[in-house]
CSV table of C-alpha atoms in Angstrom, one decimal:
chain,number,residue,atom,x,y,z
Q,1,UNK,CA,-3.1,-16.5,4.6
Q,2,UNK,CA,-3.0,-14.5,1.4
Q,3,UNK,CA,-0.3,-13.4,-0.3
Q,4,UNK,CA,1.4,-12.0,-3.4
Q,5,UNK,CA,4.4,-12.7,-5.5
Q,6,UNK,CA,5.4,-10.2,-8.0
Q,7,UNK,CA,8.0,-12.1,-9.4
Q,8,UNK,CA,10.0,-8.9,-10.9
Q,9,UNK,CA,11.7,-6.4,-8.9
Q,10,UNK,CA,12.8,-4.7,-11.9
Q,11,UNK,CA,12.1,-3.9,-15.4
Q,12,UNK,CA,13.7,-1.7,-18.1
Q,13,UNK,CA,11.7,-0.7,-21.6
Q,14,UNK,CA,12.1,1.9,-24.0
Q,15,UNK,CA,9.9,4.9,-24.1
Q,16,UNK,CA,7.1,4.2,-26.5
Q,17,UNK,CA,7.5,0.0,-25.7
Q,18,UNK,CA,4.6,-2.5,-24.4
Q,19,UNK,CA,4.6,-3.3,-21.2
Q,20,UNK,CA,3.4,-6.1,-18.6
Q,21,UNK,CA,4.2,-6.0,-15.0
Q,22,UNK,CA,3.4,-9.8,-13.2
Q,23,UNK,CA,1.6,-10.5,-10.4
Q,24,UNK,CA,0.6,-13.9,-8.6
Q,25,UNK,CA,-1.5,-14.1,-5.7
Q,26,UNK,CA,-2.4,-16.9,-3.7
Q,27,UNK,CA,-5.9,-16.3,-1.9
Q,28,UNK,CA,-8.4,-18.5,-0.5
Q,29,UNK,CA,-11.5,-16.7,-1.8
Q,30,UNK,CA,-12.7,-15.0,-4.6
Q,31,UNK,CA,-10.1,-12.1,-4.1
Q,32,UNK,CA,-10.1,-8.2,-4.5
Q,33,UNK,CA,-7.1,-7.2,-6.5
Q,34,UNK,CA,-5.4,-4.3,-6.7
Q,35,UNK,CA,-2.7,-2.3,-8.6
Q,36,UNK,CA,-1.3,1.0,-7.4
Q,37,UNK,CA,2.2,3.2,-8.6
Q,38,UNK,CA,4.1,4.9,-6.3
Q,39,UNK,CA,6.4,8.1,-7.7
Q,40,UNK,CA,9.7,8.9,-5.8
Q,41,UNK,CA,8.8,11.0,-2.5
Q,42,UNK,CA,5.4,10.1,-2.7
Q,43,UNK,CA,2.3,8.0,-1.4
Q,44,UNK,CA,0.8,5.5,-3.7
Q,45,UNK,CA,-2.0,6.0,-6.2
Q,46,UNK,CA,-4.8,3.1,-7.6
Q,47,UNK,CA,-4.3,2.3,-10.4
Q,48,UNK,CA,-7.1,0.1,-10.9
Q,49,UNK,CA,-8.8,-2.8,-9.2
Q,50,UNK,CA,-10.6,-5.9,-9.7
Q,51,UNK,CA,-13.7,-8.0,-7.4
Q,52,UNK,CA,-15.8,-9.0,-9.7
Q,53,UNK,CA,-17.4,-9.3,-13.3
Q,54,UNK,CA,-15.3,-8.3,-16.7
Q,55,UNK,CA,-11.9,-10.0,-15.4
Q,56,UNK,CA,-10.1,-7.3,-18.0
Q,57,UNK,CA,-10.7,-4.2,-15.9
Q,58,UNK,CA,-9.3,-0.8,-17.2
Q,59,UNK,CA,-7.5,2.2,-15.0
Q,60,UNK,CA,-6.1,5.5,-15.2
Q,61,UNK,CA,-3.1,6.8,-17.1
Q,62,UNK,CA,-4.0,4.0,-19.8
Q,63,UNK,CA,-3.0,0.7,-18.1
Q,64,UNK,CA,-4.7,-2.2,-17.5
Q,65,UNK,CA,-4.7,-5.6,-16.3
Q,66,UNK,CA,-6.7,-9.3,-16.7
Q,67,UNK,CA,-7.4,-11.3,-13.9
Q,68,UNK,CA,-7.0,-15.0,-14.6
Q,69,UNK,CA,-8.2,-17.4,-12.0
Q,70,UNK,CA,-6.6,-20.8,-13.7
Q,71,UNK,CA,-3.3,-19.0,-13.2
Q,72,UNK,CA,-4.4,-16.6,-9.9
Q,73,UNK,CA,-2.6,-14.0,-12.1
Q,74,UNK,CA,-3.6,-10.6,-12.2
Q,75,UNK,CA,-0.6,-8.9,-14.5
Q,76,UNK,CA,-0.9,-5.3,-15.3
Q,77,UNK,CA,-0.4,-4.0,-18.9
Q,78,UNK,CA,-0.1,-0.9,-20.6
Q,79,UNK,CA,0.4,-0.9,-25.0
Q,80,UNK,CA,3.0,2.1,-25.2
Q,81,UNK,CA,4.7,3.2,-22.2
Q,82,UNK,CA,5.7,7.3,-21.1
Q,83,UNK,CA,8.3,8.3,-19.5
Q,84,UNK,CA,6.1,9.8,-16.8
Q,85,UNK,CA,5.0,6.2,-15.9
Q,86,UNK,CA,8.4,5.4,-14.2
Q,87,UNK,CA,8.1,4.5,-10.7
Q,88,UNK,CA,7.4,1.5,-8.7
Q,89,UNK,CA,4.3,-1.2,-8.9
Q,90,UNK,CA,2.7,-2.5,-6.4
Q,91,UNK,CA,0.4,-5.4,-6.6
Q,92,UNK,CA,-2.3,-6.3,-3.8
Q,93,UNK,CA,-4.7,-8.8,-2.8
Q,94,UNK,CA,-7.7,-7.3,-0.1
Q,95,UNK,CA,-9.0,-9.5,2.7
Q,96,UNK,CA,-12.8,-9.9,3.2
Q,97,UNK,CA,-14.4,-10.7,6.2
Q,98,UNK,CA,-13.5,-11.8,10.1
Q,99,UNK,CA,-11.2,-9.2,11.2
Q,100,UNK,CA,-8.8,-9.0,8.5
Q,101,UNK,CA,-11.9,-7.2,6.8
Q,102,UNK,CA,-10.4,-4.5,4.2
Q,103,UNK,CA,-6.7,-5.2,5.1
Q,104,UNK,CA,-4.5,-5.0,1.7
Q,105,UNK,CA,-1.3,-7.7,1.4
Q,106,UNK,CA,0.9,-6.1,-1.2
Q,107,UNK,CA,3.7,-7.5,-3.3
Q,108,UNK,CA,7.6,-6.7,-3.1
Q,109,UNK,CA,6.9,-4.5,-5.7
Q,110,UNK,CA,8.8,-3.8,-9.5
Q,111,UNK,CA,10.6,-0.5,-10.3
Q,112,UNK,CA,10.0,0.1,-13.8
Q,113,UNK,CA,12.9,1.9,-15.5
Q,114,UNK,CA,12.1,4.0,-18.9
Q,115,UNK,CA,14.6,4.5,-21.3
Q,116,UNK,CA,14.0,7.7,-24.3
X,1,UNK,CA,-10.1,16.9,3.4
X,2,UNK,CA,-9.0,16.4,0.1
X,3,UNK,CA,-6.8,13.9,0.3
X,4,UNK,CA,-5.1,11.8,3.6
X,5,UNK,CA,-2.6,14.1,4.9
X,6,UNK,CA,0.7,12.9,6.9
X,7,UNK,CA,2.9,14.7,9.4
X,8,UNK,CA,5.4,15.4,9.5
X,9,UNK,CA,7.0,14.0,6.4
X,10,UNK,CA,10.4,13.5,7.7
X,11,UNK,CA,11.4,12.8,11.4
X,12,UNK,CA,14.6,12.3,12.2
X,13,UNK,CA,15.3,10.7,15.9
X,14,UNK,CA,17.4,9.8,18.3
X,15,UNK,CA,17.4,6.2,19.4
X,16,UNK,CA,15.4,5.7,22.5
X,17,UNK,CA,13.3,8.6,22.1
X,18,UNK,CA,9.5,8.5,21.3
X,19,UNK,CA,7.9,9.6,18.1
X,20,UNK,CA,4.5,10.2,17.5
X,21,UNK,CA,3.7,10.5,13.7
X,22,UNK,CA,0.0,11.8,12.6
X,23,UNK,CA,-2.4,10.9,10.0
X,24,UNK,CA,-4.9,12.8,8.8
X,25,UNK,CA,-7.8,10.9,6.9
X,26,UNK,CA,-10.7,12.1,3.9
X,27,UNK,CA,-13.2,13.5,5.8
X,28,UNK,CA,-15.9,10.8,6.5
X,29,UNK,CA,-13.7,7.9,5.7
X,30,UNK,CA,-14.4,5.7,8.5
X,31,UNK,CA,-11.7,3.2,7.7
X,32,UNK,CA,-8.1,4.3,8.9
X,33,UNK,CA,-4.7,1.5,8.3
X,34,UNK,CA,-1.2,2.0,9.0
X,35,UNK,CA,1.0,0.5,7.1
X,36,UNK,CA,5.3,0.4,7.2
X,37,UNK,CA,7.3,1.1,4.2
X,38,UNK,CA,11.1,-0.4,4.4
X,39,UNK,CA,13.8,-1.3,2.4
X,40,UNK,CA,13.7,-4.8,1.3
X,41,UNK,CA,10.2,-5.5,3.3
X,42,UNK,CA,7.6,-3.9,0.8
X,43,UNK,CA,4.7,-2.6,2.7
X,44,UNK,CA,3.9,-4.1,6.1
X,45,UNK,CA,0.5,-4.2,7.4
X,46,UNK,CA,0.3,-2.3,11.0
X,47,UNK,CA,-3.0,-1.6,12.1
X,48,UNK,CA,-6.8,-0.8,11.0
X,49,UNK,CA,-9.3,1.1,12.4
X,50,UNK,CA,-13.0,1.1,11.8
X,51,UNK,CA,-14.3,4.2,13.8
X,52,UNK,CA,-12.0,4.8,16.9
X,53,UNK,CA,-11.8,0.8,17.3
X,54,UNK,CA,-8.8,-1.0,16.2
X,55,UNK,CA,-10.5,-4.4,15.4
X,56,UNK,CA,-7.0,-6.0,13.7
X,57,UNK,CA,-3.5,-4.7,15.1
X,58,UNK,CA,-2.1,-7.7,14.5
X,59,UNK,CA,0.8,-6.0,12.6
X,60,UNK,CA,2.3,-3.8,15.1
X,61,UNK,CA,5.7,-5.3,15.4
X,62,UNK,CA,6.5,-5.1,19.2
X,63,UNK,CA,4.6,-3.4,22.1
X,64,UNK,CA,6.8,-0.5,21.7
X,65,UNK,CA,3.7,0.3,19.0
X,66,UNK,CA,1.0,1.9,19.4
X,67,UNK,CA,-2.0,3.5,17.9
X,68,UNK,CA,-5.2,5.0,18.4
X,69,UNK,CA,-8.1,7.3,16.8
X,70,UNK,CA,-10.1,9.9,18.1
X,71,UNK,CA,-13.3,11.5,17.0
X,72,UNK,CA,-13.4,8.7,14.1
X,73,UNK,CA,-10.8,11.1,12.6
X,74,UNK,CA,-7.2,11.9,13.3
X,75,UNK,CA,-4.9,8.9,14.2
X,76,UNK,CA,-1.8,8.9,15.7
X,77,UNK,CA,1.2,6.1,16.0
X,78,UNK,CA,3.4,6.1,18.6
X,79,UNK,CA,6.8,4.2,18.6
X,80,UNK,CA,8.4,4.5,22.5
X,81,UNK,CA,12.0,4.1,22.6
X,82,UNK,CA,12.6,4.2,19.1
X,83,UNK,CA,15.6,1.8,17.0
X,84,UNK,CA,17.4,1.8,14.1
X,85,UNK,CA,15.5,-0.9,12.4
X,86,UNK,CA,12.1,1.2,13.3
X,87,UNK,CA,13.5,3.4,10.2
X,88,UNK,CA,10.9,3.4,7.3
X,89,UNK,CA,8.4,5.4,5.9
X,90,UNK,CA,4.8,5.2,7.7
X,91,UNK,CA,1.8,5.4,5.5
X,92,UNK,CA,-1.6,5.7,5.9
X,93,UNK,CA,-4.7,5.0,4.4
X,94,UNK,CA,-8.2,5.7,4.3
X,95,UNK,CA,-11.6,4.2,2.6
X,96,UNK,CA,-14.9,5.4,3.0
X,97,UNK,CA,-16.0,1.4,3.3
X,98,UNK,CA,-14.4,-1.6,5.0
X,99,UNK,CA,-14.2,-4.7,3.0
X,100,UNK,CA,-11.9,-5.9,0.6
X,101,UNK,CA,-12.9,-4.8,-2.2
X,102,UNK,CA,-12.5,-1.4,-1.8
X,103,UNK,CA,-9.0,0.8,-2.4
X,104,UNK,CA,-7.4,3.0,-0.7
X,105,UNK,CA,-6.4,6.2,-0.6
X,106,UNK,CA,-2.9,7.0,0.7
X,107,UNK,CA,-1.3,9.6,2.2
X,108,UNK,CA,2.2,10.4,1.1
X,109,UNK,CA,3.6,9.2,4.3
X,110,UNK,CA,6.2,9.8,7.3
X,111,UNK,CA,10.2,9.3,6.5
X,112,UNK,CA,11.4,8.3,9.9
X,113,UNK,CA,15.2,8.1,10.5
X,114,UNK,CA,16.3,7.2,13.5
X,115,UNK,CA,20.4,7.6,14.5
């Protein structure tokens, strides 16, 4: 069975700071990664995702992650962070095939806290 | 649609009553999946649908759960004889494509309270 450890439940960085977010999965396959953010009140958005090819893949509002089989990481990044972009993270690994087919495992997830 | 829409956002219940929360998807998304939002669980895998068939509801937690799909559109989840620990928020999802390798898209969900 899949799942995903995202060893952080929360971070703190000052406005303008770097920022990576970890994620480890543990998946039998090739697997179909996933970050998405989820604001206060509200659903959660993709923020990118990764199945194949170039294993650093680039998503909206500026972040992006590497996937790294050696280490089944997949940790999302992000060079100077806004205060918009608090909210909480939420890492996922997608099933493929039998009838698990398309069903998402998600991590405990990591609040990130920005500071001005 | 333009985007999945929920309703209602917030329920609040009585225990032991039933509750029937709604979800509607992107038009033409044939995949539909339920998923359960609580504190200290993350995000709890429920149900999918492909069409109005429910090939994997192997996360509805007791058979006080129930779901189901009409038209390849609208779903609807039903929890009979609601309880306290049934409190969460209840998102769902839709994707034009099953596998997985494809995101979702999420609806902003249902805030269900039950006292």
């Amino acid at each position: 069975a899949q799942s995903v450890t995202q060893p952080d439940i929360h971070i703190t960085v000052s406005e303008g700071a770097s920022l990576e977010l970890r994620c480890n999965y543990s998946y039998g396959a090739t697997p179909y990664l996933f970050w998405y953010v989820q604001s206060p009140g509200q659903g959660l958005q993709l923020l990118l995702k990764y199945f194949s090819g170039d294993t650093l893949v680039q998503g909206i509002k500026g972040f992006e992650a590497e996937f790294k089989r050696s280490q089944s990481s997949f940790n999302l990044r992000k060079p100077s962070v806004h205060w918009s972009d608090a909210a909480e993270y939420f890492c996922a690994v997608g099933a493929d095939g039998g009838t698990s087919y398309g069903k998402l495992t998600f991590g405990q997830g990591t609040i990130l806290t920005v500071h001005p | 649609g333009a985007g999945v829409s929920q309703s209602p956002s917030n329920k609040v219940t009585e225990k032991g009553k039933d509750v029937e929360l709604r979800c509607d998807p992107i038009s033409g998304h044939t995949a539909l999946y339920w998923y359960r939002q609580s504190l200290g669980q993350g995000l709890e895998f429920l149900i999918y649908f492909q069409g109005n068939s429910a090939p994997d509801k192997s996360g509805l937690p007791s058979d006080r759960f129930s779901a189901e799909r009409t038209g390849g559109s609208v779903s609807t989840l039903t929890i009979q004889r609601t309880q306290q620990e049934d409190s969460a928020v209840y998102l769902c999802a839709s994707s034009a494509r099953t596998g997985g390798n494809h995101g979702y898209t999420f609806g902003s969900g249902t805030r269900l309270t039950v006292v």
